[in-house]
Amino acid sequence: MSTDPAVRAGWAGRVATAAAVAGVGAVMVVLAASLGPSPVATAFAPGWWPAAIGLVVVALGAGLLARPEAPDDPAAPGGLRRLVGVVAVTGLGVLLWPVVGFGPALAPAAAALLAVLGERRPRVLVLLPIALVGGLYGLFALLLGIPL
Amino acid sequence: MTAAAEGVAALADPFVLLCIALGTVVGMLVGTFPGITATMAVALASAFTLTLDPVPGLAVLLTIYVAANFGDRVPAILINTPGTPASIATTFDGYPMAKQGRAGVALTSSAFASAVGSVLGILVLVTAAIPLSAVALQFGPPETFALVVFGLTMMVTVSGSRVLKGFAAGAVGLFLATVGRDPITGQDRFTAGVPELADGVPFIAAIIGLFGVAEILDDVRRRRDVGQRPITQLGRWWPDRGELRRMRRPVAIGAGVGAVVGAVPAAGGDIGGIIAWSQAKRASRHPEEFGHGSIEGLTAVDTSSNAGLGPSVTTTLALGIPGDSVMAVVIGSLVIWGITPGPTLFTSSPELVFSIAGIMLVATAAALGLSLLRVRGAIRLLELPPRYLWTVVLLACAVGTYAINASVVDVVVMLAFGVLGVVMRVHGFPPGPLVLGLLLGELAEANLRRSLEIGGPATILTSPIALGILALSAVAVAAPLLRRRPGTREPRS
């Protein structure tokens, strides 16, 4: 094996990706096996097709180990932190939506999203979320008649 | 009344024309903002259009599809950033032209080339859709299964150098398509007790997640939040006679390439544009100018990427296999409207071909008109910090997804697919094959099982059509793998 750290990191990444793909395939096979036999008289159990796909995915994982493809795409500085922040804020807003209602859940979520993405002006952090949530409510609830 | 007259008459409704006007503006804006793709916009718009009748709904979706292919050239030419993947090759010569002070000529030439390409593609749709669907009508389960396999392999082979990763993504999509009821026995599979999943993974939510949310998350991960400074000195606006003369041959090449590539399942305008650029360079008397501001290179690319739109719609609606990722979304909407794309569609409703062609033709005219307006203020939109756009689109994706079934479960699915999409992008897995697997999975499984239950593997192996299509699929998969054997040279880009 090469002593070059970059080459070793590339090799480790390749093994990790291949193992992850093979692992996903193995999970598919296990899930398919848990479905049991068909409830009606037919040649194929409900898990036959998903199990076949799982086996193909396991084989593709092995293939990826032997044949390197596109390398991983690194994030920009601070990119991963912002990404996690955006997903967390959006997820929280979505989960709060049925609990506190559309506006009270999504307006603060929009303000938090802007803040995570780098907006610092208080006026923008207040007015843009209100305008955005108001606009979406007007379009969907009032114009299209979809209860939010 | 003939099918053609009936189809065109459906467009006389002022509401349909309003939908086309709205779609044109939205499509142009979508194309102009890098980071918002036509697929994302059409997926999001499909949440709005589900409450409409099919013709006005299709008017919105197809017009966005057409107009985005006009708008995407603006950032490609002015900031060297393709507005959508279809305008990747527009940057090759468009941006050098703009840097030489010929941005105006580049924008108008590109708009004319796009319009010519679009019209020629629509002609292919009008002439080929009904005959193609009549042929496909003869298909039984073995042939349909083979056709689905062909569609899947084409998506994988257009994944470039990532064939294995493309296959893996496609296989994951096929597996996710098994969530819900078994297509033969009706038994629940992998629903985890969530009733909303009994009908399968909500397709539109998954699409919005993979192409809308994931693209934004990927932009957030990769980019600094700074708007780019466009070239604002547009220079001369109209091409002169000599330039118009030089555009003829590349337009013809682009139209031919686009028509063929567009008809191939899953191959989009990005591939057509790059192939047309290299073919036009080969045929040009001035190949040395290509890549340095050649009007021939620019027009070949834009004619090709737009000439593929009509054939892509043809493949989608006549065979039920999506011509590109936008068409995958349109299929999702059609199914919700109760229209099943495939061979029976155009034989039972031939007027729909002409309605669709009419919508695309009017959309082309409207998008060309907007493209020829010299609106300096609009260029300033490119300087807007992306964080505003990201926030607006993320919230619109969430609300649009919720609106489909009034279900927060759909929004959670959307977000999950968004995260899955960005993980896939980070590790080099193309998302397109996953969507195709998700879309075609049930069709593949049901037809394979029916074929095997009728008479075992012999049902497929004794059908010449199925065998021919499967052989084509094998060649399509093997060719790129063999081309990249150790010791063989990579093709030059």
XYZ file of C-alpha atoms in Angstrom:
641
model
C 0.000 0.000 0.000
C 1.233 3.540 -0.745
C 2.628 5.646 2.105
C 1.228 8.829 0.512
C -1.514 10.091 2.948
C -3.711 11.324 0.064
C -3.559 7.960 -1.708
C -4.255 6.107 1.544
C -7.202 8.403 2.326
C -8.568 7.785 -1.184
C -8.229 4.033 -0.713
C -9.925 4.187 2.695
C -12.778 6.241 1.237
C -13.211 3.723 -1.561
C -13.360 0.814 0.883
C -15.843 2.701 3.074
C -18.105 3.522 0.099
C -17.974 -0.056 -1.213
C -18.675 -1.455 2.268
C -21.589 0.939 2.732
C -23.132 -0.101 -0.605
C -22.676 -3.797 0.201
C -24.122 -3.181 3.691
C -27.202 -1.488 2.216
C -27.642 -4.495 -0.088
C -27.342 -6.900 2.847
C -29.993 -4.951 4.777
C -32.280 -5.185 1.739
C -31.851 -8.975 1.622
C -32.578 -9.314 5.352
C -35.674 -7.081 5.087
C -36.897 -9.025 2.058
C -36.433 -12.338 3.880
C -38.560 -11.034 6.763
C -41.606 -10.705 4.478
C -42.332 -14.438 4.566
C -44.319 -16.509 2.067
C -47.029 -15.265 -0.259
C -50.593 -15.213 1.167
C -51.964 -16.462 -2.166
C -50.949 -19.318 -4.452
C -48.244 -17.807 -6.646
C -44.815 -18.868 -7.788
C -43.081 -15.916 -6.186
C -42.964 -14.752 -2.566
C -43.351 -10.976 -1.972
C -39.699 -10.831 -0.905
C -38.339 -12.444 -4.067
C -37.838 -9.276 -6.113
C -36.505 -7.046 -3.284
C -34.101 -9.852 -2.258
C -32.837 -10.127 -5.833
C -32.240 -6.366 -5.896
C -30.422 -6.592 -2.546
C -28.088 -9.270 -3.899
C -27.337 -7.098 -6.940
C -26.491 -4.193 -4.630
C -24.119 -6.426 -2.608
C -22.384 -7.417 -5.866
C -22.149 -3.751 -6.911
C -20.504 -2.955 -3.558
C -17.869 -5.590 -4.316
C -17.473 -4.154 -7.812
C -16.872 -0.667 -6.415
C -14.012 -2.022 -4.341
C -12.357 -3.436 -7.433
C -13.069 -0.535 -9.752
C -12.757 3.017 -8.325
C -15.218 5.606 -9.575
C -15.865 9.317 -8.911
C -14.148 10.391 -5.678
C -15.973 12.091 -2.813
C -16.731 15.784 -3.214
C -15.387 17.719 -0.199
C -17.482 20.474 1.388
C -16.452 24.139 1.418
C -15.116 25.503 4.746
C -18.053 25.646 7.167
C -20.280 23.980 4.582
C -21.008 20.879 6.615
C -21.941 22.945 9.685
C -24.349 25.047 7.620
C -25.783 21.924 5.993
C -26.524 20.293 9.362
C -28.010 23.575 10.592
C -30.308 23.898 7.567
C -31.527 20.282 7.848
C -32.087 20.610 11.624
C -34.002 23.896 11.331
C -36.144 22.676 8.419
C -36.861 19.362 10.189
C -37.814 21.132 13.407
C -40.114 23.508 11.527
C -41.814 20.584 9.762
C -42.277 18.622 13.011
C -43.700 21.655 14.830
C -46.097 22.439 11.979
C -48.910 20.019 13.075
C -48.372 21.011 16.718
C -48.330 24.833 16.685
C -49.700 25.563 13.203
C -48.301 26.699 9.851
C -47.303 30.312 10.529
C -45.958 29.926 14.096
C -43.834 26.952 13.001
C -42.506 28.092 9.636
C -41.942 31.837 10.156
C -39.364 31.283 12.938
C -37.924 28.403 10.899
C -37.451 30.749 7.911
C -35.754 33.337 10.151
C -33.498 30.654 11.615
C -32.661 29.378 8.123
C -31.628 32.873 7.018
C -29.511 33.235 10.159
C -27.802 29.863 9.612
C -27.088 30.866 6.020
C -25.374 34.062 7.108
C -28.016 36.813 7.208
C -27.392 39.194 10.122
C -29.617 42.238 9.461
C -32.529 42.159 11.987
C -34.920 43.861 9.576
C -34.399 41.151 6.951
C -34.602 38.396 9.583
C -38.042 39.651 10.627
C -39.619 40.961 7.429
C -38.543 38.319 4.887
C -39.908 35.314 6.893
C -43.209 37.110 7.508
C -43.537 38.038 3.841
C -42.553 34.546 2.732
C -44.900 32.657 5.052
C -47.682 35.168 4.309
C -47.133 34.723 0.569
C -47.184 30.927 0.790
C -50.330 31.028 2.947
C -52.018 33.370 0.491
C -51.100 31.194 -2.480
C -51.937 27.784 -1.034
C -54.633 28.396 1.585
C -56.481 31.389 0.131
C -55.962 30.994 -3.628
C -55.785 27.214 -4.040
C -58.006 26.369 -1.050
C -55.542 23.902 0.493
C -55.821 23.973 4.304
C -52.423 24.528 5.880
C -63.568 17.065 -35.452
C -60.089 15.691 -36.150
C -57.672 14.919 -33.334
C -55.439 17.811 -34.415
C -58.275 20.350 -34.385
C -59.600 19.036 -31.093
C -56.149 19.165 -29.509
C -55.432 22.698 -30.668
C -58.937 23.872 -29.712
C -58.169 22.970 -26.091
C -55.594 25.766 -26.122
C -58.175 28.407 -26.998
C -59.235 28.483 -23.343
C -57.944 31.800 -21.897
C -57.074 29.998 -18.654
C -54.718 27.671 -20.536
C -53.051 30.689 -22.170
C -52.725 32.293 -18.735
C -51.064 29.098 -17.476
C -48.637 29.231 -20.419
C -47.826 32.885 -19.680
C -47.234 32.083 -16.008
C -45.146 29.036 -16.869
C -43.024 31.077 -19.274
C -42.144 33.692 -16.671
C -41.479 31.061 -13.993
C -39.458 28.923 -16.410
C -37.306 31.845 -17.565
C -36.598 32.826 -13.942
C -35.871 29.212 -12.981
C -33.433 28.866 -15.830
C -31.788 32.186 -15.032
C -30.992 31.333 -11.397
C -28.152 28.818 -11.209
C -29.001 26.180 -8.614
C -32.679 25.915 -9.522
C -33.072 23.273 -12.190
C -36.048 22.679 -14.457
C -36.593 19.346 -12.679
C -36.802 21.062 -9.314
C -39.175 23.729 -10.616
C -41.447 21.282 -12.413
C -41.525 19.036 -9.314
C -42.482 22.003 -7.174
C -45.017 23.286 -9.704
C -46.619 19.849 -9.862
C -47.768 20.388 -6.283
C -49.707 23.457 -7.488
C -51.046 21.931 -10.682
C -52.609 18.825 -9.158
C -55.774 20.799 -8.466
C -56.032 21.821 -12.145
C -57.403 19.865 -15.117
C -54.759 17.983 -17.124
C -54.455 20.458 -20.041
C -53.930 23.627 -17.935
C -51.729 21.589 -15.577
C -49.624 20.324 -18.463
C -49.514 23.884 -19.813
C -47.768 25.038 -16.629
C -45.376 22.075 -16.383
C -44.397 21.873 -20.066
C -44.010 25.644 -20.387
C -41.629 25.719 -17.427
C -39.746 22.857 -19.108
C -39.449 24.767 -22.392
C -38.800 28.249 -20.953
C -36.163 27.028 -18.479
C -34.225 25.823 -21.524
C -34.193 29.421 -22.767
C -33.489 31.140 -19.444
C -30.603 28.848 -18.497
C -28.403 30.328 -21.248
C -28.362 33.761 -19.611
C -26.116 32.862 -16.625
C -24.149 30.467 -18.854
C -23.235 33.386 -21.117
C -22.970 36.191 -18.545
C -21.392 34.479 -15.516
C -20.003 31.255 -16.998
C -22.398 29.235 -14.817
C -25.040 27.042 -16.465
C -28.543 27.875 -15.226
C -29.508 24.207 -15.640
C -27.411 21.188 -16.691
C -28.756 21.551 -20.256
C -26.700 24.713 -20.767
C -23.363 23.301 -19.605
C -21.995 23.381 -23.150
C -23.390 26.915 -23.704
C -20.611 28.159 -21.428
C -17.938 26.754 -23.813
C -18.408 29.579 -26.321
C -21.085 31.793 -24.774
C -18.937 33.136 -21.961
C -15.874 33.742 -24.160
C -18.164 35.695 -26.545
C -19.436 37.778 -23.603
C -15.876 38.460 -22.448
C -15.086 39.682 -25.974
C -17.913 42.260 -25.678
C -20.342 40.171 -27.759
C -22.749 39.175 -24.954
C -25.737 40.692 -26.776
C -25.091 38.753 -29.977
C -24.484 35.585 -27.937
C -27.790 35.981 -26.088
C -29.897 36.644 -29.206
C -28.159 34.007 -31.376
C -28.612 31.490 -28.612
C -32.297 32.407 -28.267
C -32.922 31.952 -32.008
C -31.010 28.658 -32.053
C -32.992 27.433 -29.039
C -36.281 28.383 -30.732
C -35.389 26.633 -33.993
C -34.317 23.535 -32.052
C -37.480 23.565 -29.976
C -39.756 23.839 -33.042
C -37.945 20.995 -34.825
C -38.253 18.845 -31.700
C -41.989 19.558 -31.567
C -42.277 18.416 -35.203
C -40.717 15.103 -34.164
C -43.323 14.826 -31.397
C -46.224 15.476 -33.782
C -45.024 13.039 -36.433
C -43.556 10.226 -34.318
C -45.654 9.959 -31.156
C -48.739 8.198 -32.546
C -46.865 5.724 -34.833
C -44.452 4.891 -31.987
C -47.268 4.246 -29.537
C -49.048 2.085 -32.152
C -45.940 -0.118 -32.361
C -45.556 -0.235 -28.579
C -49.217 -1.260 -28.278
C -48.217 -4.725 -29.474
C -46.045 -5.147 -26.359
C -46.977 -7.762 -23.735
C -45.396 -8.276 -20.272
C -42.046 -9.630 -21.635
C -41.573 -6.733 -24.053
C -42.666 -4.162 -21.455
C -40.216 -5.636 -18.952
C -37.429 -5.447 -21.564
C -38.347 -1.829 -22.331
C -38.190 -0.933 -18.637
C -34.762 -2.593 -18.382
C -33.666 -0.545 -21.413
C -34.846 2.665 -19.758
C -32.965 1.795 -16.571
C -29.751 0.923 -18.387
C -29.867 4.118 -20.433
C -30.083 6.189 -17.276
C -27.096 4.341 -15.891
C -25.020 4.642 -19.046
C -25.544 8.403 -19.118
C -24.087 8.534 -15.600
C -20.716 9.098 -17.281
C -17.767 7.460 -15.580
C -19.896 6.409 -12.595
C -21.522 3.333 -14.109
C -21.373 1.114 -11.000
C -22.527 3.926 -8.756
C -25.321 4.640 -11.229
C -26.380 0.999 -11.095
C -26.286 1.027 -7.290
C -28.452 4.164 -7.204
C -30.877 2.616 -9.707
C -31.072 -0.575 -7.627
C -31.822 1.414 -4.475
C -34.606 3.145 -6.418
C -35.977 -0.247 -7.517
C -35.934 -1.406 -3.887
C -37.669 1.738 -2.659
C -40.331 1.107 -5.307
C -41.202 -2.130 -3.501
C -42.403 -0.151 -0.470
C -46.205 -0.460 -0.323
C -48.490 -3.150 -1.694
C -47.111 -6.106 -3.646
C -48.266 -5.537 -7.280
C -49.470 -9.149 -7.647
C -50.666 -10.255 -4.188
C -51.468 -6.897 -2.560
C -49.488 -7.771 0.594
C -47.919 -4.777 2.427
C -44.129 -4.535 2.169
C -41.741 -2.347 4.192
C -44.421 0.148 5.266
C -43.340 0.066 8.955
C -46.999 0.425 9.908
C -47.247 3.906 8.354
C -50.576 3.954 6.476
C -49.383 6.750 4.154
C -46.771 4.349 2.744
C -49.283 1.648 1.746
C -49.536 3.225 -1.719
C -45.750 3.353 -1.969
C -43.165 6.053 -1.393
C -44.875 9.366 -2.313
C -43.219 9.972 -5.673
C -43.583 13.733 -5.979
C -42.287 14.196 -2.405
C -39.301 11.990 -3.230
C -38.612 13.926 -6.442
C -38.859 17.303 -4.697
C -36.479 15.974 -2.045
C -33.945 14.552 -4.488
C -33.945 17.362 -7.016
C -35.123 20.361 -5.004
C -34.023 20.056 -1.394
C -30.868 18.039 -2.161
C -29.656 20.567 -4.724
C -30.072 23.395 -2.255
C -28.378 21.430 0.528
C -25.522 20.648 -1.852
C -25.205 24.345 -2.760
C -25.215 25.230 0.951
C -22.455 22.675 1.517
C -20.258 23.772 -1.375
C -20.703 27.451 -2.001
C -19.940 30.681 -0.260
C -23.027 32.861 0.055
C -21.927 35.462 -2.484
C -23.769 36.499 -5.628
C -21.658 36.437 -8.786
C -20.919 39.586 -10.747
C -22.281 39.227 -14.278
C -20.933 40.807 -17.438
C -23.193 43.823 -17.929
C -21.735 45.294 -21.139
C -23.941 43.520 -23.664
C -22.583 45.211 -26.802
C -24.316 44.712 -30.167
C -27.685 42.956 -29.799
C -28.520 41.457 -33.199
C -26.241 39.118 -35.192
C -25.117 40.470 -38.583
C -25.658 38.744 -41.926
C -22.305 36.956 -41.846
C -22.974 35.576 -38.382
C -26.442 34.417 -39.420
C -24.900 32.593 -42.379
C -22.392 30.847 -40.119
C -25.216 29.640 -37.864
C -26.941 27.517 -40.539
C -24.755 24.410 -40.480
C -24.403 24.141 -36.671
C -28.169 24.611 -36.326
C -28.712 21.634 -38.662
C -26.161 19.527 -36.763
C -27.619 20.509 -33.403
C -31.157 19.681 -34.532
C -30.124 16.210 -35.731
C -28.122 15.380 -32.619
C -30.790 16.771 -30.284
C -33.594 14.808 -31.949
C -31.705 11.524 -31.570
C -30.359 12.104 -28.044
C -33.687 13.487 -26.832
C -35.492 10.318 -27.923
C -33.122 8.118 -25.909
C -34.700 7.411 -22.516
C -33.091 9.365 -19.693
C -30.629 11.297 -21.882
C -31.079 15.044 -21.385
C -30.079 18.266 -23.113
C -26.704 18.369 -21.341
C -25.524 15.283 -23.209
C -27.079 16.428 -26.494
C -25.390 19.828 -26.183
C -21.932 18.410 -25.594
C -22.234 15.917 -28.468
C -23.544 18.623 -30.823
C -20.668 20.936 -29.865
C -18.050 18.315 -30.732
C -19.819 17.355 -33.980
C -20.162 20.994 -35.042
C -16.472 21.536 -34.307
C -15.593 18.559 -36.469
C -17.703 19.910 -39.341
C -16.599 23.544 -39.019
C -14.209 25.445 -41.281
C -12.975 27.240 -38.166
C -12.596 24.526 -35.496
C -9.832 26.555 -33.826
C -12.463 29.125 -32.743
C -14.441 26.542 -30.740
C -14.072 27.159 -27.026
C -12.863 30.707 -27.697
C -16.148 32.414 -28.589
C -17.401 30.595 -31.685
C -20.939 31.496 -32.701
C -21.108 28.115 -34.449
C -20.332 26.257 -31.220
C -22.898 28.297 -29.321
C -25.725 27.745 -31.817
C -25.035 24.011 -32.227
C -25.292 23.495 -28.476
C -28.469 25.479 -27.940
C -30.238 24.053 -30.975
C -29.415 20.549 -29.777
C -30.474 20.912 -26.161
C -33.848 22.364 -27.225
C -34.360 19.969 -30.153
C -34.311 17.166 -27.587
C -37.394 18.418 -25.747
C -40.008 17.172 -28.244
C -38.459 13.709 -28.704
C -38.068 13.410 -24.935
C -41.806 14.061 -24.498
C -42.491 11.541 -27.291
C -40.551 8.756 -25.543
C -42.173 9.584 -22.228
C -45.757 9.627 -23.348
C -45.662 6.987 -26.092
C -43.610 4.390 -24.211
C -44.136 5.378 -20.561
C -40.342 5.592 -20.095
C -39.168 9.074 -19.047
C -37.064 10.864 -21.650
C -35.277 12.838 -18.932
C -35.609 13.718 -15.248
C -38.217 16.457 -15.886
C -40.334 13.938 -17.742
C -40.093 11.570 -14.747
C -41.811 14.272 -12.694
C -44.411 14.876 -15.394
C -45.246 11.150 -15.387
C -45.894 11.412 -11.628
C -48.351 14.257 -12.226
C -50.062 12.480 -15.129
C -50.645 9.390 -12.993
C -52.247 11.528 -10.293
C -54.524 13.066 -12.973
C -55.557 9.528 -13.947
C -53.606 9.558 -17.219
C -51.303 6.573 -17.694
C -48.400 7.350 -20.026
C -47.649 4.521 -22.418
C -48.756 3.029 -25.716
C -52.483 3.278 -25.017
C -52.364 7.009 -24.246
C -52.045 8.363 -27.765
C -54.210 5.715 -29.407
C -57.061 6.433 -26.974
C -56.495 10.223 -26.798
C -54.642 11.278 -29.976
C -55.758 14.880 -29.464
C -53.417 15.055 -26.463
C -50.376 14.938 -28.797
C -51.563 18.097 -30.509
C -52.489 19.853 -27.257
C -49.013 19.115 -25.902
C -47.332 20.174 -29.151
C -49.430 23.352 -29.193
C -48.517 24.177 -25.599
C -44.817 23.684 -26.353
C -45.054 25.756 -29.537
C -46.743 28.708 -27.804
C -44.271 28.372 -24.917
C -41.369 28.500 -27.396
C -42.732 31.666 -29.000
C -43.289 33.305 -25.611
C -39.856 32.313 -24.296
C -38.202 33.579 -27.496
C -40.058 36.887 -27.135
C -38.910 37.283 -23.538
C -35.349 36.281 -24.466
C -35.129 39.004 -27.085
C -36.106 41.767 -24.643
C -33.036 43.735 -23.647
C -33.838 44.043 -19.936
C -30.744 45.317 -18.162
C -32.396 45.252 -14.709
C -33.049 41.515 -14.977
C -29.309 40.858 -15.210
C -28.921 42.385 -11.736
C -31.010 39.490 -10.362
C -27.922 37.328 -10.844
C -26.161 39.347 -8.124
C -28.769 38.462 -5.470
C -27.169 36.557 -2.525
C -28.210 32.886 -2.835
C -29.301 32.639 0.835
C -32.600 34.404 0.034
C -33.292 32.048 -2.832
C -32.369 28.977 -0.773
C -34.735 29.959 2.051
C -37.621 30.718 -0.316
C -37.184 27.494 -2.272
C -36.796 25.291 0.836
C -40.006 26.605 2.363
C -41.828 26.431 -0.959
C -40.677 22.789 -1.323
C -42.012 21.963 2.163
C -45.376 23.663 1.647
C -45.734 22.383 -1.931
C -45.075 18.808 -0.802
C -47.562 19.127 2.060
C -50.197 20.417 -0.343
C -50.213 17.225 -2.421
C -51.859 15.023 0.242
C -52.170 17.453 3.196
C -49.716 15.153 4.960
C -46.697 16.005 7.104
C -45.462 12.453 6.437
C -44.898 13.524 2.809
C -42.813 16.497 4.002
C -40.730 14.192 6.208
C -40.233 11.869 3.208
C -39.188 14.920 1.138
C -36.628 15.953 3.736
C -35.330 12.371 4.072
C -34.859 12.160 0.298
C -33.171 15.583 0.385
C -30.617 14.287 2.884
C -30.243 11.040 0.906
C -29.721 13.110 -2.254
C -26.964 15.233 -0.760
C -25.214 12.152 0.710
C -25.353 10.594 -2.761
C -23.885 13.712 -4.358
C -21.072 13.867 -1.798
C -20.086 10.271 -2.556
C -20.484 10.555 -6.333
C -23.759 8.613 -6.799
C -25.968 10.157 -9.514
C -29.539 10.725 -8.253
C -31.170 10.249 -11.679
C -31.028 6.422 -11.710
C -32.615 6.303 -8.248
C -35.597 8.294 -9.509
C -35.903 6.092 -12.549
C -35.757 2.963 -10.392
C -38.403 4.390 -8.101
C -40.614 5.264 -11.053
C -40.187 2.085 -13.086
C -39.721 -0.412 -10.254
C -43.333 -1.517 -9.976
C -43.649 -1.797 -13.768
C -40.464 -3.884 -13.922
C -41.452 -6.214 -11.085
C -45.050 -6.719 -12.152
C -44.175 -7.437 -15.797
C -41.254 -9.722 -14.928
C -43.364 -11.732 -12.495
C -46.274 -11.956 -14.940
C -43.907 -13.086 -17.704
C -42.312 -15.724 -15.496
C -45.648 -16.978 -14.180
C -47.036 -17.317 -17.738
C -44.322 -19.671 -18.967
C -41.058 -19.188 -17.089
C -37.971 -17.483 -18.562
C -38.901 -18.891 -21.998
C -41.661 -16.244 -22.207
C -38.988 -13.560 -22.394
C -36.377 -15.560 -24.282
C -38.756 -16.493 -27.102
C -39.933 -12.936 -27.744
C -37.768 -11.435 -30.514
C -38.735 -7.875 -29.525
C -37.901 -8.440 -25.846
C -34.636 -10.152 -26.759
C -33.697 -7.337 -29.147
C -34.381 -4.655 -26.539
C -32.471 -6.611 -23.864
C -29.522 -7.041 -26.261
C -29.529 -3.260 -26.870
C -29.540 -2.734 -23.104
C -26.579 -5.097 -22.687
C -24.614 -3.246 -25.376
C -25.468 0.100 -23.762
C -24.132 -1.116 -20.407
C -21.089 -2.978 -21.721
C -19.825 -0.220 -24.034
C -18.793 2.316 -21.381
C -17.425 -0.423 -19.113
C -15.241 -1.816 -21.909
C -14.149 1.674 -22.925
C -12.720 2.217 -19.444
C -10.753 -1.040 -19.155
C -7.310 -0.528 -17.626
C -4.913 0.331 -20.399
C -7.581 1.849 -22.644
C -7.654 5.602 -23.124
C -10.423 7.812 -21.743
C -12.264 9.650 -24.514
C -11.290 13.295 -24.667
C -13.992 15.660 -23.485
